[in-house]
Coordinates of C-alpha atoms in Angstrom, one line a residue:
M1 CA 91.3 87.8 101.2
R2 CA 94.5 88.2 99.3
K3 CA 93.6 92.2 99.1
I4 CA 92.9 92.3 102.5
L5 CA 96.1 90.8 103.4
L6 CA 98.0 93.1 101.0
F7 CA 96.1 95.7 102.6
A8 CA 96.8 95.1 106.1
I9 CA 100.4 94.6 105.3
F10 CA 101.1 97.6 103.9
A11 CA 98.9 100.0 106.3
I12 CA 100.7 98.3 109.3
A13 CA 103.8 99.4 107.8
V14 CA 102.4 102.6 107.2
L15 CA 101.3 103.0 110.5
C16 CA 104.2 101.3 112.0
G17 CA 106.1 104.3 110.6
C18 CA 104.0 107.2 111.5
E19 CA 106.2 108.2 114.4
K20 CA 108.8 110.1 112.1
E21 CA 109.0 113.7 113.0
I22 CA 109.1 116.2 109.6
E23 CA 111.8 118.2 109.5
E24 CA 111.8 122.0 110.8
D25 CA 110.8 124.1 108.0
N26 CA 109.8 127.7 108.4
S27 CA 107.8 127.9 105.2
L28 CA 105.2 125.5 106.6
P29 CA 102.4 126.3 108.3
Q30 CA 102.9 126.8 112.1
D31 CA 100.1 124.7 113.0
P32 CA 99.3 121.8 110.8
Q33 CA 95.8 121.3 110.1
I34 CA 93.4 119.3 107.9
T35 CA 90.2 120.6 106.7
L36 CA 87.0 119.1 105.7
T37 CA 83.9 120.1 104.7
T38 CA 80.7 117.7 105.0
N39 CA 77.1 118.0 103.7
K40 CA 75.8 116.5 107.1
E41 CA 73.8 118.8 109.1
V42 CA 75.1 120.1 112.5
G43 CA 74.2 117.7 115.1
E44 CA 74.9 114.8 112.7
T45 CA 77.8 112.6 113.4
I46 CA 81.1 111.9 111.5
V47 CA 83.3 109.0 112.2
L48 CA 87.0 109.4 111.7
R49 CA 89.8 106.7 112.3
F50 CA 93.3 107.8 113.2
N51 CA 96.7 106.4 114.5
R52 CA 95.8 105.3 118.2
D53 CA 98.9 107.7 119.2
N54 CA 97.9 110.4 116.9
I55 CA 94.4 111.5 117.5
P56 CA 94.2 115.1 116.7
P57 CA 94.6 117.3 120.0
E58 CA 92.2 119.9 118.6
V59 CA 89.1 119.6 116.8
I60 CA 87.5 122.8 115.4
G61 CA 83.9 122.7 114.4
A62 CA 82.9 119.2 115.9
T63 CA 82.9 117.5 119.4
K64 CA 84.0 114.0 120.4
I65 CA 81.3 111.7 121.6
D66 CA 83.0 108.1 121.1
E67 CA 86.2 106.7 120.7
K68 CA 86.7 103.0 120.3
N69 CA 89.3 100.3 118.9
S70 CA 88.5 99.6 115.4
D71 CA 87.2 96.5 114.1
A72 CA 88.5 97.0 110.5
Y73 CA 89.3 93.6 109.0
G74 CA 88.2 91.7 111.9
G75 CA 90.2 94.0 114.2
I76 CA 93.3 93.3 112.7
F77 CA 94.4 97.0 113.1
E78 CA 93.2 97.0 116.9
A79 CA 96.7 97.8 118.1
F80 CA 97.1 100.6 115.9
V81 CA 94.5 102.5 115.1
V82 CA 90.7 103.7 117.0
D83 CA 88.0 105.2 115.4
V84 CA 86.5 108.6 117.1
T85 CA 83.1 109.6 116.6
Y86 CA 82.3 113.4 116.6
A87 CA 79.3 115.6 116.4
L88 CA 78.9 118.3 114.1
T89 CA 78.7 121.9 115.7
S90 CA 80.0 123.3 112.1
Q91 CA 79.6 121.8 108.5
T92 CA 83.4 122.7 108.2
V93 CA 85.7 120.7 110.6
V94 CA 89.4 121.4 111.3
L95 CA 91.9 118.8 112.8
K96 CA 94.6 120.7 114.5
G97 CA 98.1 118.3 114.8
D98 CA 100.4 116.8 112.8
I99 CA 98.3 114.1 111.5
V100 CA 99.9 110.8 109.6
C101 CA 96.9 108.7 109.6
L102 CA 93.5 109.4 108.4
R103 CA 90.5 107.5 107.3
C104 CA 87.4 110.0 106.6
R105 CA 85.7 107.6 104.6
D106 CA 81.5 107.5 104.4
N107 CA 81.1 111.1 105.6
E108 CA 79.4 113.1 102.6
L109 CA 82.6 115.4 102.6
T110 CA 82.3 118.3 99.8
S111 CA 85.9 119.0 100.3
L112 CA 89.1 117.8 101.6
D113 CA 92.0 120.2 102.4
I114 CA 95.0 118.3 103.5
S115 CA 97.7 121.1 102.1
G116 CA 98.7 122.0 105.6
C117 CA 99.9 118.5 106.7
P118 CA 102.7 117.7 104.6
G119 CA 103.5 114.7 107.2
L120 CA 100.2 112.7 106.4
K121 CA 101.5 108.9 105.3
F122 CA 98.0 107.4 105.1
L123 CA 94.8 108.8 103.7
Q124 CA 91.3 107.1 103.3
C125 CA 88.4 109.3 101.8
D126 CA 86.4 107.1 99.7
N127 CA 82.5 107.2 99.0
N128 CA 82.4 110.8 99.8
Q129 CA 81.5 113.7 97.3
L130 CA 84.5 115.3 96.2
T131 CA 84.9 117.0 93.2
T132 CA 88.6 118.4 93.5
F133 CA 91.2 116.9 95.5
I134 CA 94.9 118.3 96.0
V135 CA 97.9 116.0 97.3
S136 CA 100.7 117.8 95.8
D137 CA 101.7 119.3 99.2
N138 CA 101.9 116.3 100.8
P139 CA 105.4 114.3 99.4
E140 CA 105.0 111.1 102.7
L141 CA 101.8 110.1 101.3
G142 CA 102.5 106.2 101.0
F143 CA 99.0 105.3 100.7
L144 CA 96.0 107.0 98.8
S145 CA 92.6 105.7 98.9
C146 CA 90.1 108.1 97.1
A147 CA 87.7 105.7 95.6
K148 CA 84.1 106.7 94.9
N149 CA 83.9 110.2 94.5
Q150 CA 83.7 112.5 91.6
L151 CA 87.0 113.4 90.4
T152 CA 87.8 114.3 87.2
Q153 CA 91.6 115.1 88.3
L154 CA 94.0 113.5 90.6
D155 CA 97.6 115.0 90.1
V156 CA 100.0 112.8 92.0
S157 CA 103.3 113.9 90.4
K158 CA 104.7 115.1 93.8
N159 CA 104.1 111.7 95.4
A160 CA 106.9 109.8 95.1
E161 CA 106.6 108.0 98.3
L162 CA 103.2 106.7 96.8
G163 CA 102.9 102.8 97.2
V164 CA 99.3 101.9 97.0
L165 CA 96.6 103.9 95.0
F166 CA 93.0 103.4 94.8
C167 CA 91.3 105.8 92.6
N168 CA 88.5 104.0 91.0
S169 CA 85.0 104.8 90.6
N170 CA 85.7 108.5 89.8
K171 CA 85.5 110.6 86.2
L172 CA 89.1 110.6 85.7
T173 CA 90.0 111.0 81.8
S174 CA 93.9 110.7 82.4
L175 CA 96.4 109.8 84.9
D176 CA 99.9 110.4 85.1
I177 CA 101.6 107.7 87.5
S178 CA 105.2 108.3 85.9
K179 CA 106.8 110.1 89.3
N180 CA 105.2 107.2 91.3
K181 CA 108.3 104.6 90.7
K182 CA 107.5 103.0 94.2
L183 CA 103.9 102.3 93.0
G184 CA 103.3 98.5 93.8
A185 CA 99.1 98.6 93.7
L186 CA 96.8 100.3 91.5
N187 CA 93.0 100.2 91.4
C188 CA 91.7 102.8 88.5
A189 CA 88.8 100.8 87.2
N190 CA 85.4 102.6 86.6
N191 CA 86.9 106.0 85.1
K192 CA 87.1 107.3 81.7
L193 CA 90.5 106.7 80.9
T194 CA 91.6 105.9 77.2
S195 CA 95.3 105.0 78.1
L196 CA 97.6 104.6 80.6
D197 CA 101.6 104.6 81.2
V198 CA 102.9 102.2 83.4
S199 CA 106.7 101.6 82.2
K200 CA 107.9 103.5 84.9
N201 CA 106.1 101.5 87.9
T202 CA 108.5 98.7 88.0
K203 CA 107.5 97.7 91.2
L204 CA 103.5 97.6 90.2
Y205 CA 102.3 94.0 91.2
D206 CA 98.7 94.5 91.9
F207 CA 96.8 96.4 89.1
G208 CA 93.1 97.1 88.2
C209 CA 92.0 99.2 85.4
S210 CA 88.6 97.7 84.0
L211 CA 85.7 99.2 83.0
N212 CA 87.4 102.2 81.2
K213 CA 87.8 103.2 77.7
I214 CA 90.9 101.4 76.8
K215 CA 91.0 99.9 73.4
S216 CA 93.3 97.0 72.2
A217 CA 96.2 98.9 70.9
E218 CA 96.4 101.2 74.1
M219 CA 95.9 97.9 76.0
S220 CA 98.5 96.3 74.1
K221 CA 101.1 99.2 75.3
I222 CA 100.0 98.7 78.9
I223 CA 100.6 94.7 78.5
K224 CA 103.9 95.1 77.2
A225 CA 105.1 98.0 79.7
L226 CA 104.2 95.4 82.7
P227 CA 107.0 94.1 84.5
D228 CA 108.0 90.7 84.4
W229 CA 107.6 88.9 88.0
T230 CA 108.8 85.4 86.6
G231 CA 110.7 83.4 89.2
K232 CA 110.2 86.2 91.6
T233 CA 109.1 86.5 95.2
I234 CA 107.1 90.1 95.3
W235 CA 107.0 90.2 99.0
H236 CA 107.8 87.8 102.4
V237 CA 106.3 88.7 105.5
G238 CA 106.5 85.7 107.9
E239 CA 104.4 82.8 106.9
Y240 CA 102.7 84.8 104.1
S241 CA 104.4 85.6 100.6
L242 CA 103.3 86.7 97.4
N243 CA 104.7 84.8 94.4
Y244 CA 102.8 86.2 91.4
A245 CA 101.1 89.8 90.3
K246 CA 97.5 90.2 89.9
I247 CA 96.0 92.1 86.9
N248 CA 92.3 92.8 86.3
V249 CA 91.5 94.8 82.7
V250 CA 88.7 93.8 81.4
S251 CA 85.2 92.6 83.5
N252 CA 82.0 91.0 82.5
N253 CA 80.2 94.0 83.2
N254 CA 78.0 94.9 80.6
N255 CA 79.6 98.6 80.7
E256 CA 83.1 97.5 79.8
E257 CA 84.5 99.2 77.2
N258 CA 88.1 98.0 77.5
E259 CA 89.8 95.4 75.0
I260 CA 92.4 92.8 75.5
S261 CA 93.3 90.6 72.8
E262 CA 94.6 86.9 73.5
A263 CA 97.9 87.3 72.3
D264 CA 98.7 90.1 75.1
I265 CA 97.0 87.8 77.6
K266 CA 99.2 85.7 77.2
I267 CA 102.0 87.9 77.5
A268 CA 101.1 88.9 80.5
E269 CA 100.7 85.4 81.8
A270 CA 104.5 84.5 80.7
K271 CA 105.3 87.5 83.1
N272 CA 103.8 85.9 85.8
W273 CA 100.7 88.0 86.0
K274 CA 97.3 86.4 86.7
F275 CA 93.9 87.9 85.5

């Protein structure tokens, strides 16, 4: 429930800020666009979620057949986002317009090109078939969830605004988050990481890296670099607040290869991190 709340609060904050216009830049494409390719056949449908006030005015390669309020998380986003169903007329679909919020998960996507949409702030493309994914042309991206794909690399060095990153269940062997100083939530579990530097991520409060290959010595470096949240309120919104950080670095899964010592568990707990 806590994770849902965190996701909701951040998503609403992002979506509410989606009206900011991108400053004119002659080097940018005249017409912003996002291009996606799917393994689904022509005639089948895909479902995309947009900010209610930011549905693309033109879509090439698909025809809109339905639009409804999003029921995500019990309808908590209903005032902000809509789910649009499209019938494919091509396996390549081009979304025209200055899109700031896109959810395209579960659509059997094999490629996703967001380079032509630099104002994109929120992207959720989980559970597709992406093997490569470039976000370096999207400096305003604040929320990125690309979990459950087949990514072997992910470069987020140009995404200084990134506050939430979910890249779990891919094939990443390394992850550089040193430039993401606003990062608060990170889930990079179920990859092939052997180390991770979190020393620059002083705002990190929700961290998961289980099911990797991080042995005790490298895990100790991670634990010692975690920010100290002792006696601090991480966030407070209305009646809700978070007064401790959450960490999951070792699971009970039989495939778990991470290691953590009892001493490092105590170090993390002393800094107000709860396992």
